[in-house]
Amino acid sequence: MVSFFVADFFILTASLFLSMFVFKRLPDRFKTTWRMRVLIGVYHSFFGMLMMLFSVEVADSVLLDLRLIPVLLAAYFGGLRSSLLAAGLISTGRFALFDGFTPQAVAAVALVMLIGMLSGIAAERIIAFWRLWLLNTSTAMLLTGLFYGYVLQANGMALSKLWMMEVFFLVGSLFVFGCIYFLKNTYDRHFLNKKLYDMIHSFHNIDNVNDIYEKTLRELSDLFRTDLGSIVAIRNHRYQLVGFLSGGEYNRIGSSVSLADIEALERALAGHSSIYPDWTVRQPKGLLEVAIYERGARSSIHVPIRYKNRVIALLNLGSSTPNFFNARVMKFVEDLTPSISMALALLESEARFSSIVDSSKDGIVIADSELNIVSWNYGASRTFGYSEQEALGQPVSILIPERRRKLYLKRIDRIINHLDHARAKQNTVEAFGRRKDGTIFPIELSYSIWEASGIRYYSSIIRDITRRKRNEEQILTLQRDLADTIHFQHGVVLKYKKVGDDFIYTLADGQMLKEIGVTPQQLISQSLAAASPPRLLEFMREQYALAWSGQVVECEYGHGRFTFFSTFNPVFKEGRVHEVVVSVSNISRRKQAEEKLIEANRRLELLSNVDGLTGLHNRRSFDRQLDQERERCRERGVSLTLMMMDIDAFKSFNDTYGHVAGDACLKQVADIFGELAEAQDFFAARYGGEEFACIMPGTLPSEAAEFAESVRAAVQSLDTPNERSAAGIVTVSIGTAIWPAEEIGESTFIIDTADQALYAAKSAGRNRVVGVSYIESVAPID
């Protein structure tokens, strides 16, 4: 008997080993497709049937083996469907391989199916690994113990084989699930580390902060299969909901939030993470979180993102499954946030370097240890006339006048290798350069020496200084001439020039400076980086660089409670930008007026979608909503129900009581209909005349029938007299039509089908509800 159980034990070991090749890695619980669930059930049923070949016959047609362990494995990985499939296939093998449909075989099969059902139900309700193992193993041991104990007693056999079987079952189950627990943790660590590496690597190709946030949310949502995610940016004690991820769709929002909206936000400001494992037990009280709870969130974690010793954002992940998040998941997300900070730092460094190199009118040239050119920017092309393709790989001597080449190269050699090496880290000298056309011109050369991967490089910033002094004097003269003119301007006039790598203000005046609390002395001679608000710096740097390149720039931006409009006008001297004049106006009032106009247009659009008499959505709004719901139900894989309702004998009612009473009747019915539909979050509309429609996505036939009947009964309960109606009061006839997601057709077909159901209700005597499916004939819904 022991040898048979040992064989079963080796079969279990083989199943674990082979699963790494069949599934590539252990399947994820709650995240498997129906195809994967079928594969899980078939895979484990194969090993269950294989174990029966090494079973022990303890009585006539009664086999003893460990076939139930594969059933428990199928339940753990695939849930109820996989465990029932595995149990069913094992049961089929039991009939086919041993004695056919004997009473003992039927009883054994019933036992396997019962355990398959119970273990599958438990697997879909219990998340904790060892708690699920203990429950399913105990249940299986109890039921098999009762079954085989009864068989052994009925056949007058000793119960010693029973306790041996129970011990082997417990040891085998513990071994298998212990291996799974070990492999799962090993795979998870490997997979999470790889994911972390991939995310850090992918950040290198992203060039703005919002894309980093979106990439982080998408990767974490894909990794943990979360339902919801969001990023809240924290800047200067202001909080902004940057983006929201739901159902795989990322929406950039940009709206402001407060501490009252997200409970974990206050803890995040202190650098602490938060976890709410089960919202049904302990739900965060933030206003946004209450709204998200209504959308199905049941578990969440909240992790702060730090950058330069301050919290810059809060990362939120949510799931519709209670106890979905635990401390292990939160620890991984916490380990990930430094990589986000690193990506932000890298992005900032690259942006600064790129803004300097790409926008610089000065030549930036880098040479290797052999003094061959390895980097060449657009400014160098403008300065020397060589294109990047022409310059790369060439010796730096092509930039030196021939009659000075020997002298300059000797000086360079002395600086690099001998006397001045200690001072060669960074220095500025004046010299002469040579353009491609042979022109000799004076330059200012700022150079430095640095090493990377054991290779020495020489970088230099080269600028033409022929007209620099004269330009500076002209700027100062123009500043004095214009000072009196612009001082009393309502707005602000700024002038700047480019000195080195930054933009320097040379003039600042205007009455608006008083409004924003800045004096001219605080701006003049200051750089853009020093004077601009941090959150506007990169934006303003782009505008300043564009204007300095010769473009006329107009831009609008907000700061504090003000909205400003700026115009950048380059001033050219001898074909080159000499300075830029910036005119800044406060357009806050105009923006407020524009926002009011937008709101008025929005309200007008809303009114155009509402029926004037009943207050329900009109036919135009209904048609648009039906098209949207058709696509949405197809994508989400849920059914779509359309309900059509008609007031019975309404034309006779109008003839008897007059059109004023008819309008009142329509309004009364519409009020009840709209109120009931709104309570169910259904879309109610007046389809035309006395006919109404209701779109009900994701409803079951019974739910649709219940809602339709509630509307019919509510209208009847009004007891509004209608002597021309068979019931003597105002009643309605209702038809409903239901389509599964894969069968949803065109809108006209959906409406026609619902109309058929309505026609059937009228033909059957009115004041009733009739339902029809997408392929069935018309039949009343009870």
mmCIF file of C-alpha atoms in Angstrom, residues 402-728:
data_model
loop_
_atom_site.group_PDB
_atom_site.id
_atom_site.type_symbol
_atom_site.label_atom_id
_atom_site.label_comp_id
_atom_site.label_asym_id
_atom_site.label_seq_id
_atom_site.Cartn_x
_atom_site.Cartn_y
_atom_site.Cartn_z
ATOM 1 C CA GLU A 402 45.892 77.740 -40.030
ATOM 2 C CA ARG A 403 48.457 80.341 -39.033
ATOM 3 C CA ARG A 404 47.520 79.924 -35.356
ATOM 4 C CA ARG A 405 46.957 76.145 -35.415
ATOM 5 C CA LYS A 406 50.412 75.105 -34.261
ATOM 6 C CA LEU A 407 50.404 77.618 -31.409
ATOM 7 C CA TYR A 408 46.935 76.704 -30.204
ATOM 8 C CA LEU A 409 47.591 72.959 -30.336
ATOM 9 C CA LYS A 410 50.774 73.481 -28.324
ATOM 10 C CA ARG A 411 48.797 75.437 -25.714
ATOM 11 C CA ILE A 412 46.171 72.709 -25.587
ATOM 12 C CA ASP A 413 48.830 70.046 -25.073
ATOM 13 C CA ARG A 414 50.407 72.081 -22.246
ATOM 14 C CA ILE A 415 47.032 72.558 -20.561
ATOM 15 C CA ILE A 416 46.134 68.871 -20.828
ATOM 16 C CA ASN A 417 49.410 67.229 -19.906
ATOM 17 C CA HIS A 418 51.721 69.636 -18.163
ATOM 18 C CA LEU A 419 51.731 72.954 -16.462
ATOM 19 C CA ASP A 420 48.097 73.969 -16.320
ATOM 20 C CA HIS A 421 46.490 70.555 -15.825
ATOM 21 C CA ALA A 422 45.491 71.388 -12.236
ATOM 22 C CA ARG A 423 43.601 74.443 -13.531
ATOM 23 C CA ALA A 424 42.184 72.750 -16.626
ATOM 24 C CA LYS A 425 38.998 71.426 -15.034
ATOM 25 C CA GLN A 426 37.157 74.580 -16.019
ATOM 26 C CA ASN A 427 38.435 77.759 -17.626
ATOM 27 C CA THR A 428 37.530 80.536 -20.097
ATOM 28 C CA VAL A 429 39.830 82.039 -22.686
ATOM 29 C CA GLU A 430 39.548 84.317 -25.700
ATOM 30 C CA ALA A 431 40.879 83.159 -29.044
ATOM 31 C CA PHE A 432 40.156 83.136 -32.764
ATOM 32 C CA GLY A 433 38.101 80.622 -34.701
ATOM 33 C CA ARG A 434 37.870 79.643 -38.349
ATOM 34 C CA ARG A 435 34.581 79.104 -40.194
ATOM 35 C CA LYS A 436 34.040 76.618 -43.015
ATOM 36 C CA ASP A 437 34.360 79.435 -45.570
ATOM 37 C CA GLY A 438 37.733 80.438 -44.102
ATOM 38 C CA THR A 439 36.511 83.500 -42.212
ATOM 39 C CA ILE A 440 38.509 84.271 -39.066
ATOM 40 C CA PHE A 441 36.536 85.687 -36.123
ATOM 41 C CA PRO A 442 37.064 86.225 -32.381
ATOM 42 C CA ILE A 443 35.552 83.706 -29.971
ATOM 43 C CA GLU A 444 35.174 83.188 -26.279
ATOM 44 C CA LEU A 445 35.977 79.609 -25.328
ATOM 45 C CA SER A 446 34.773 78.051 -22.056
ATOM 46 C CA TYR A 447 36.224 74.554 -21.682
ATOM 47 C CA SER A 448 36.337 71.756 -19.151
ATOM 48 C CA ILE A 449 37.917 68.306 -18.882
ATOM 49 C CA TRP A 450 36.060 65.269 -17.561
ATOM 50 C CA GLU A 451 36.206 61.483 -17.678
ATOM 51 C CA ALA A 452 33.605 58.770 -18.340
ATOM 52 C CA SER A 453 34.289 55.007 -18.411
ATOM 53 C CA GLY A 454 38.041 55.705 -18.316
ATOM 54 C CA ILE A 455 37.977 57.992 -21.375
ATOM 55 C CA ARG A 456 38.895 61.659 -21.126
ATOM 56 C CA TYR A 457 36.669 64.219 -22.871
ATOM 57 C CA TYR A 458 37.040 67.924 -23.541
ATOM 58 C CA SER A 459 33.905 70.012 -23.758
ATOM 59 C CA SER A 460 33.737 73.640 -24.763
ATOM 60 C CA ILE A 461 31.187 76.397 -25.221
ATOM 61 C CA ILE A 462 32.190 78.673 -28.083
ATOM 62 C CA ARG A 463 30.595 82.011 -28.784
ATOM 63 C CA ASP A 464 31.256 84.804 -31.218
ATOM 64 C CA ILE A 465 32.141 87.893 -29.167
ATOM 65 C CA THR A 466 32.662 90.357 -32.032
ATOM 66 C CA ARG A 467 29.602 92.434 -31.240
ATOM 67 C CA ARG A 468 29.002 91.498 -27.639
ATOM 68 C CA LYS A 469 30.167 94.741 -26.013
ATOM 69 C CA ARG A 470 28.379 96.953 -28.475
ATOM 70 C CA ASN A 471 25.170 94.977 -28.046
ATOM 71 C CA GLU A 472 25.335 95.289 -24.290
ATOM 72 C CA GLU A 473 25.728 99.084 -24.551
ATOM 73 C CA GLN A 474 22.811 99.313 -26.954
ATOM 74 C CA ILE A 475 20.642 97.321 -24.574
ATOM 75 C CA LEU A 476 21.429 99.701 -21.699
ATOM 76 C CA THR A 477 20.756 102.770 -23.873
ATOM 77 C CA LEU A 478 17.438 101.383 -25.072
ATOM 78 C CA GLN A 479 16.511 100.573 -21.515
ATOM 79 C CA ARG A 480 16.946 104.218 -20.476
ATOM 80 C CA ASP A 481 15.094 105.578 -23.525
ATOM 81 C CA LEU A 482 12.086 103.372 -23.013
ATOM 82 C CA ALA A 483 11.874 103.543 -19.231
ATOM 83 C CA ASP A 484 9.650 106.635 -19.106
ATOM 84 C CA THR A 485 7.421 105.356 -21.895
ATOM 85 C CA ILE A 486 6.614 101.989 -20.393
ATOM 86 C CA HIS A 487 6.502 102.958 -16.737
ATOM 87 C CA PHE A 488 2.822 103.909 -16.842
ATOM 88 C CA GLN A 489 1.702 100.952 -18.956
ATOM 89 C CA HIS A 490 -1.154 99.071 -17.301
ATOM 90 C CA GLY A 491 0.550 95.753 -17.990
ATOM 91 C CA VAL A 492 4.215 94.857 -17.684
ATOM 92 C CA VAL A 493 6.985 95.255 -20.240
ATOM 93 C CA LEU A 494 10.019 93.026 -19.851
ATOM 94 C CA LYS A 495 13.181 92.866 -21.873
ATOM 95 C CA TYR A 496 15.798 90.183 -21.690
ATOM 96 C CA LYS A 497 18.918 89.006 -23.395
ATOM 97 C CA LYS A 498 20.813 85.753 -23.357
ATOM 98 C CA VAL A 499 23.985 85.851 -21.320
ATOM 99 C CA GLY A 500 25.842 82.594 -21.125
ATOM 100 C CA ASP A 501 23.317 79.832 -20.719
ATOM 101 C CA ASP A 502 20.466 81.791 -19.177
ATOM 102 C CA PHE A 503 18.120 84.649 -19.981
ATOM 103 C CA ILE A 504 18.749 87.864 -18.051
ATOM 104 C CA TYR A 505 16.170 90.605 -17.550
ATOM 105 C CA THR A 506 17.381 94.016 -18.609
ATOM 106 C CA LEU A 507 14.122 95.906 -18.162
ATOM 107 C CA ALA A 508 11.017 95.446 -16.045
ATOM 108 C CA ASP A 509 8.394 98.127 -15.595
ATOM 109 C CA GLY A 510 4.647 98.724 -15.636
ATOM 110 C CA GLN A 511 1.790 99.302 -13.252
ATOM 111 C CA MET A 512 0.860 95.613 -13.065
ATOM 112 C CA LEU A 513 4.025 94.899 -11.114
ATOM 113 C CA LYS A 514 2.304 96.486 -8.113
ATOM 114 C CA GLU A 515 -0.640 94.071 -8.483
ATOM 115 C CA ILE A 516 1.589 91.024 -8.292
ATOM 116 C CA GLY A 517 3.788 92.494 -5.574
ATOM 117 C CA VAL A 518 7.097 92.739 -7.454
ATOM 118 C CA THR A 519 9.374 95.758 -7.935
ATOM 119 C CA PRO A 520 11.496 96.405 -11.044
ATOM 120 C CA GLN A 521 14.641 96.159 -8.942
ATOM 121 C CA GLN A 522 13.723 92.589 -7.988
ATOM 122 C CA LEU A 523 13.712 91.518 -11.653
ATOM 123 C CA ILE A 524 16.369 93.566 -13.443
ATOM 124 C CA SER A 525 19.664 91.663 -13.749
ATOM 125 C CA GLN A 526 17.985 88.516 -12.471
ATOM 126 C CA SER A 527 17.893 85.306 -14.501
ATOM 127 C CA LEU A 528 14.744 83.623 -15.679
ATOM 128 C CA ALA A 529 15.455 80.653 -13.402
ATOM 129 C CA ALA A 530 15.709 82.898 -10.362
ATOM 130 C CA ALA A 531 12.631 85.029 -11.117
ATOM 131 C CA SER A 532 10.107 82.471 -12.447
ATOM 132 C CA PRO A 533 7.834 80.372 -10.232
ATOM 133 C CA PRO A 534 9.254 76.800 -10.096
ATOM 134 C CA ARG A 535 6.178 75.220 -11.647
ATOM 135 C CA LEU A 536 6.316 77.637 -14.605
ATOM 136 C CA LEU A 537 10.070 77.565 -15.143
ATOM 137 C CA GLU A 538 10.278 74.911 -17.852
ATOM 138 C CA PHE A 539 7.278 76.347 -19.711
ATOM 139 C CA MET A 540 8.700 79.868 -19.597
ATOM 140 C CA ARG A 541 12.134 78.661 -20.629
ATOM 141 C CA GLU A 542 10.622 77.133 -23.782
ATOM 142 C CA GLN A 543 8.857 80.393 -24.681
ATOM 143 C CA TYR A 544 11.962 82.471 -24.019
ATOM 144 C CA ALA A 545 14.113 80.130 -26.124
ATOM 145 C CA LEU A 546 11.632 80.210 -29.019
ATOM 146 C CA ALA A 547 11.585 84.004 -28.968
ATOM 147 C CA TRP A 548 15.373 84.162 -28.783
ATOM 148 C CA SER A 549 15.526 81.933 -31.869
ATOM 149 C CA GLY A 550 13.667 84.662 -33.777
ATOM 150 C CA GLN A 551 10.014 83.635 -33.455
ATOM 151 C CA VAL A 552 7.172 85.880 -32.327
ATOM 152 C CA VAL A 553 5.585 84.001 -29.425
ATOM 153 C CA GLU A 554 2.167 84.432 -27.794
ATOM 154 C CA CYS A 555 1.206 82.379 -24.772
ATOM 155 C CA GLU A 556 -1.320 82.271 -21.965
ATOM 156 C CA TYR A 557 -0.676 80.907 -18.470
ATOM 157 C CA GLY A 558 -1.964 81.105 -14.934
ATOM 158 C CA HIS A 559 -0.210 81.909 -11.703
ATOM 159 C CA GLY A 560 -2.016 82.139 -8.413
ATOM 160 C CA ARG A 561 -5.363 83.856 -8.859
ATOM 161 C CA PHE A 562 -4.258 85.624 -12.043
ATOM 162 C CA THR A 563 -4.269 84.631 -15.707
ATOM 163 C CA PHE A 564 -1.706 86.352 -17.925
ATOM 164 C CA PHE A 565 -1.196 86.767 -21.652
ATOM 165 C CA SER A 566 2.341 87.401 -22.916
ATOM 166 C CA THR A 567 3.683 88.432 -26.306
ATOM 167 C CA PHE A 568 7.371 87.901 -27.078
ATOM 168 C CA ASN A 569 8.779 90.126 -29.826
ATOM 169 C CA PRO A 570 12.401 89.509 -30.878
ATOM 170 C CA VAL A 571 14.409 92.630 -31.693
ATOM 171 C CA PHE A 572 16.828 92.047 -34.546
ATOM 172 C CA LYS A 573 20.128 93.808 -35.039
ATOM 173 C CA GLU A 574 22.064 93.079 -38.222
ATOM 174 C CA GLY A 575 20.046 89.965 -38.877
ATOM 175 C CA ARG A 576 20.393 88.519 -35.396
ATOM 176 C CA VAL A 577 18.220 88.646 -32.304
ATOM 177 C CA HIS A 578 19.595 91.375 -30.121
ATOM 178 C CA GLU A 579 17.016 91.217 -27.344
ATOM 179 C CA VAL A 580 13.413 90.229 -26.748
ATOM 180 C CA VAL A 581 10.614 92.529 -25.563
ATOM 181 C CA VAL A 582 7.887 90.816 -23.565
ATOM 182 C CA SER A 583 4.479 92.418 -23.069
ATOM 183 C CA VAL A 584 2.465 90.890 -20.214
ATOM 184 C CA SER A 585 -1.257 91.597 -19.651
ATOM 185 C CA ASN A 586 -3.614 90.512 -16.902
ATOM 186 C CA ILE A 587 -6.570 88.817 -18.645
ATOM 187 C CA SER A 588 -8.180 87.319 -15.556
ATOM 188 C CA ARG A 589 -11.486 89.146 -16.086
ATOM 189 C CA ARG A 590 -11.637 88.137 -19.731
ATOM 190 C CA LYS A 591 -11.012 84.498 -18.809
ATOM 191 C CA GLN A 592 -13.813 84.643 -16.270
ATOM 192 C CA ALA A 593 -16.154 85.977 -18.958
ATOM 193 C CA GLU A 594 -15.045 83.197 -21.327
ATOM 194 C CA GLU A 595 -15.695 80.566 -18.657
ATOM 195 C CA LYS A 596 -19.184 81.964 -18.092
ATOM 196 C CA LEU A 597 -19.841 81.740 -21.832
ATOM 197 C CA ILE A 598 -18.629 78.131 -21.887
ATOM 198 C CA GLU A 599 -20.927 77.306 -18.964
ATOM 199 C CA ALA A 600 -23.859 78.932 -20.755
ATOM 200 C CA ASN A 601 -23.139 76.870 -23.869
ATOM 201 C CA ARG A 602 -22.960 73.749 -21.750
ATOM 202 C CA ARG A 603 -26.351 74.469 -20.251
ATOM 203 C CA LEU A 604 -27.766 75.145 -23.693
ATOM 204 C CA GLU A 605 -26.432 71.791 -24.881
ATOM 205 C CA LEU A 606 -28.037 70.136 -21.857
ATOM 206 C CA LEU A 607 -31.406 71.739 -22.638
ATOM 207 C CA SER A 608 -31.202 70.541 -26.244
ATOM 208 C CA ASN A 609 -31.147 66.966 -24.954
ATOM 209 C CA VAL A 610 -34.198 67.285 -22.687
ATOM 210 C CA ASP A 611 -37.863 66.927 -23.634
ATOM 211 C CA GLY A 612 -39.566 70.238 -22.811
ATOM 212 C CA LEU A 613 -42.835 68.738 -21.520
ATOM 213 C CA THR A 614 -41.744 65.744 -19.462
ATOM 214 C CA GLY A 615 -38.231 66.730 -18.430
ATOM 215 C CA LEU A 616 -36.928 63.355 -19.598
ATOM 216 C CA HIS A 617 -34.206 62.873 -22.208
ATOM 217 C CA ASN A 618 -35.540 63.499 -25.712
ATOM 218 C CA ARG A 619 -35.328 61.310 -28.825
ATOM 219 C CA ARG A 620 -32.021 62.826 -29.956
ATOM 220 C CA SER A 621 -30.387 62.130 -26.602
ATOM 221 C CA PHE A 622 -31.871 58.618 -26.569
ATOM 222 C CA ASP A 623 -30.417 57.735 -29.977
ATOM 223 C CA ARG A 624 -26.969 58.912 -28.965
ATOM 224 C CA GLN A 625 -27.093 57.090 -25.613
ATOM 225 C CA LEU A 626 -28.259 53.837 -27.217
ATOM 226 C CA ASP A 627 -25.309 53.881 -29.637
ATOM 227 C CA GLN A 628 -22.905 54.491 -26.759
ATOM 228 C CA GLU A 629 -24.408 51.758 -24.570
ATOM 229 C CA ARG A 630 -24.265 49.253 -27.440
ATOM 230 C CA GLU A 631 -20.512 49.722 -27.774
ATOM 231 C CA ARG A 632 -19.957 49.830 -24.017
ATOM 232 C CA CYS A 633 -21.886 46.602 -23.369
ATOM 233 C CA ARG A 634 -19.981 44.827 -26.151
ATOM 234 C CA GLU A 635 -16.635 45.900 -24.731
ATOM 235 C CA ARG A 636 -17.524 44.962 -21.149
ATOM 236 C CA GLY A 637 -19.267 41.721 -22.128
ATOM 237 C CA VAL A 638 -22.587 42.529 -20.420
ATOM 238 C CA SER A 639 -26.154 42.264 -21.678
ATOM 239 C CA LEU A 640 -28.242 45.178 -22.956
ATOM 240 C CA THR A 641 -31.961 45.583 -22.236
ATOM 241 C CA LEU A 642 -34.263 48.075 -23.968
ATOM 242 C CA MET A 643 -37.721 48.786 -22.593
ATOM 243 C CA MET A 644 -40.461 50.480 -24.669
ATOM 244 C CA MET A 645 -43.603 51.803 -22.912
ATOM 245 C CA ASP A 646 -46.845 53.231 -24.331
ATOM 246 C CA ILE A 647 -49.794 54.849 -22.498
ATOM 247 C CA ASP A 648 -52.887 52.774 -23.281
ATOM 248 C CA ALA A 649 -55.712 54.504 -25.192
ATOM 249 C CA PHE A 650 -53.969 57.868 -24.914
ATOM 250 C CA LYS A 651 -55.451 59.308 -28.090
ATOM 251 C CA SER A 652 -58.907 58.552 -26.741
ATOM 252 C CA PHE A 653 -57.867 60.165 -23.466
ATOM 253 C CA ASN A 654 -56.928 63.341 -25.355
ATOM 254 C CA ASP A 655 -60.220 63.294 -27.244
ATOM 255 C CA THR A 656 -62.185 62.863 -24.006
ATOM 256 C CA TYR A 657 -60.337 65.134 -21.574
ATOM 257 C CA GLY A 658 -58.556 67.559 -23.875
ATOM 258 C CA HIS A 659 -54.889 68.198 -24.681
ATOM 259 C CA VAL A 660 -54.177 70.105 -21.453
ATOM 260 C CA ALA A 661 -55.216 67.073 -19.435
ATOM 261 C CA GLY A 662 -53.261 64.903 -21.870
ATOM 262 C CA ASP A 663 -50.093 66.900 -21.279
ATOM 263 C CA ALA A 664 -50.648 66.644 -17.524
ATOM 264 C CA CYS A 665 -51.072 62.885 -17.873
ATOM 265 C CA LEU A 666 -47.844 62.582 -19.892
ATOM 266 C CA LYS A 667 -46.006 64.631 -17.262
ATOM 267 C CA GLN A 668 -47.400 62.511 -14.434
ATOM 268 C CA VAL A 669 -46.408 59.231 -16.076
ATOM 269 C CA ALA A 670 -42.986 60.617 -17.025
ATOM 270 C CA ASP A 671 -42.304 61.743 -13.446
ATOM 271 C CA ILE A 672 -42.949 58.247 -12.076
ATOM 272 C CA PHE A 673 -41.044 56.607 -14.919
ATOM 273 C CA GLY A 674 -38.046 58.920 -14.564
ATOM 274 C CA GLU A 675 -37.909 58.574 -10.781
ATOM 275 C CA LEU A 676 -37.906 54.773 -10.906
ATOM 276 C CA ALA A 677 -35.313 54.702 -13.701
ATOM 277 C CA GLU A 678 -33.036 57.146 -11.910
ATOM 278 C CA ALA A 679 -33.112 54.995 -8.768
ATOM 279 C CA GLN A 680 -31.761 52.083 -10.841
ATOM 280 C CA ASP A 681 -29.284 54.277 -12.758
ATOM 281 C CA PHE A 682 -31.180 53.544 -15.995
ATOM 282 C CA PHE A 683 -31.530 55.954 -18.926
ATOM 283 C CA ALA A 684 -35.166 57.045 -19.358
ATOM 284 C CA ALA A 685 -36.371 59.048 -22.365
ATOM 285 C CA ARG A 686 -39.515 60.196 -24.122
ATOM 286 C CA TYR A 687 -39.373 58.363 -27.422
ATOM 287 C CA GLY A 688 -42.227 60.301 -29.041
ATOM 288 C CA GLY A 689 -45.877 61.150 -28.402
ATOM 289 C CA GLU A 690 -47.134 58.899 -25.602
ATOM 290 C CA GLU A 691 -44.253 56.427 -26.028
ATOM 291 C CA PHE A 692 -41.308 56.169 -23.652
ATOM 292 C CA ALA A 693 -38.049 54.168 -23.676
ATOM 293 C CA CYS A 694 -35.543 53.009 -21.086
ATOM 294 C CA ILE A 695 -31.981 51.687 -21.659
ATOM 295 C CA MET A 696 -30.891 49.165 -19.028
ATOM 296 C CA PRO A 697 -27.324 47.863 -19.506
ATOM 297 C CA GLY A 698 -26.122 44.822 -17.581
ATOM 298 C CA THR A 699 -29.533 43.683 -16.294
ATOM 299 C CA LEU A 700 -30.748 40.112 -15.978
ATOM 300 C CA PRO A 701 -34.125 39.120 -17.487
ATOM 301 C CA SER A 702 -35.624 38.860 -14.010
ATOM 302 C CA GLU A 703 -34.336 42.330 -13.079
ATOM 303 C CA ALA A 704 -35.707 43.845 -16.278
ATOM 304 C CA ALA A 705 -39.089 42.216 -15.696
ATOM 305 C CA GLU A 706 -39.159 43.397 -12.082
ATOM 306 C CA PHE A 707 -38.368 46.989 -13.074
ATOM 307 C CA ALA A 708 -40.912 47.014 -15.900
ATOM 308 C CA GLU A 709 -43.602 45.630 -13.616
ATOM 309 C CA SER A 710 -42.798 48.252 -10.970
ATOM 310 C CA VAL A 711 -43.325 51.005 -13.573
ATOM 311 C CA ARG A 712 -46.601 49.467 -14.774
ATOM 312 C CA ALA A 713 -47.910 49.062 -11.223
ATOM 313 C CA ALA A 714 -46.840 52.582 -10.233
ATOM 314 C CA VAL A 715 -48.736 54.118 -13.166
ATOM 315 C CA GLN A 716 -51.794 52.017 -12.371
ATOM 316 C CA SER A 717 -51.656 53.068 -8.723
ATOM 317 C CA LEU A 718 -52.105 56.704 -9.795
ATOM 318 C CA ASP A 719 -55.733 55.741 -10.455
ATOM 319 C CA THR A 720 -56.037 58.479 -13.065
ATOM 320 C CA PRO A 721 -59.476 58.162 -14.718
ATOM 321 C CA ASN A 722 -59.645 57.182 -18.396
ATOM 322 C CA GLU A 723 -63.172 56.101 -19.274
ATOM 323 C CA ARG A 724 -62.058 55.095 -22.762
ATOM 324 C CA SER A 725 -59.569 52.558 -21.365
ATOM 325 C CA ALA A 726 -60.574 48.944 -20.653
ATOM 326 C CA ALA A 727 -59.348 49.335 -17.068
ATOM 327 C CA GLY A 728 -61.193 52.636 -16.606
#
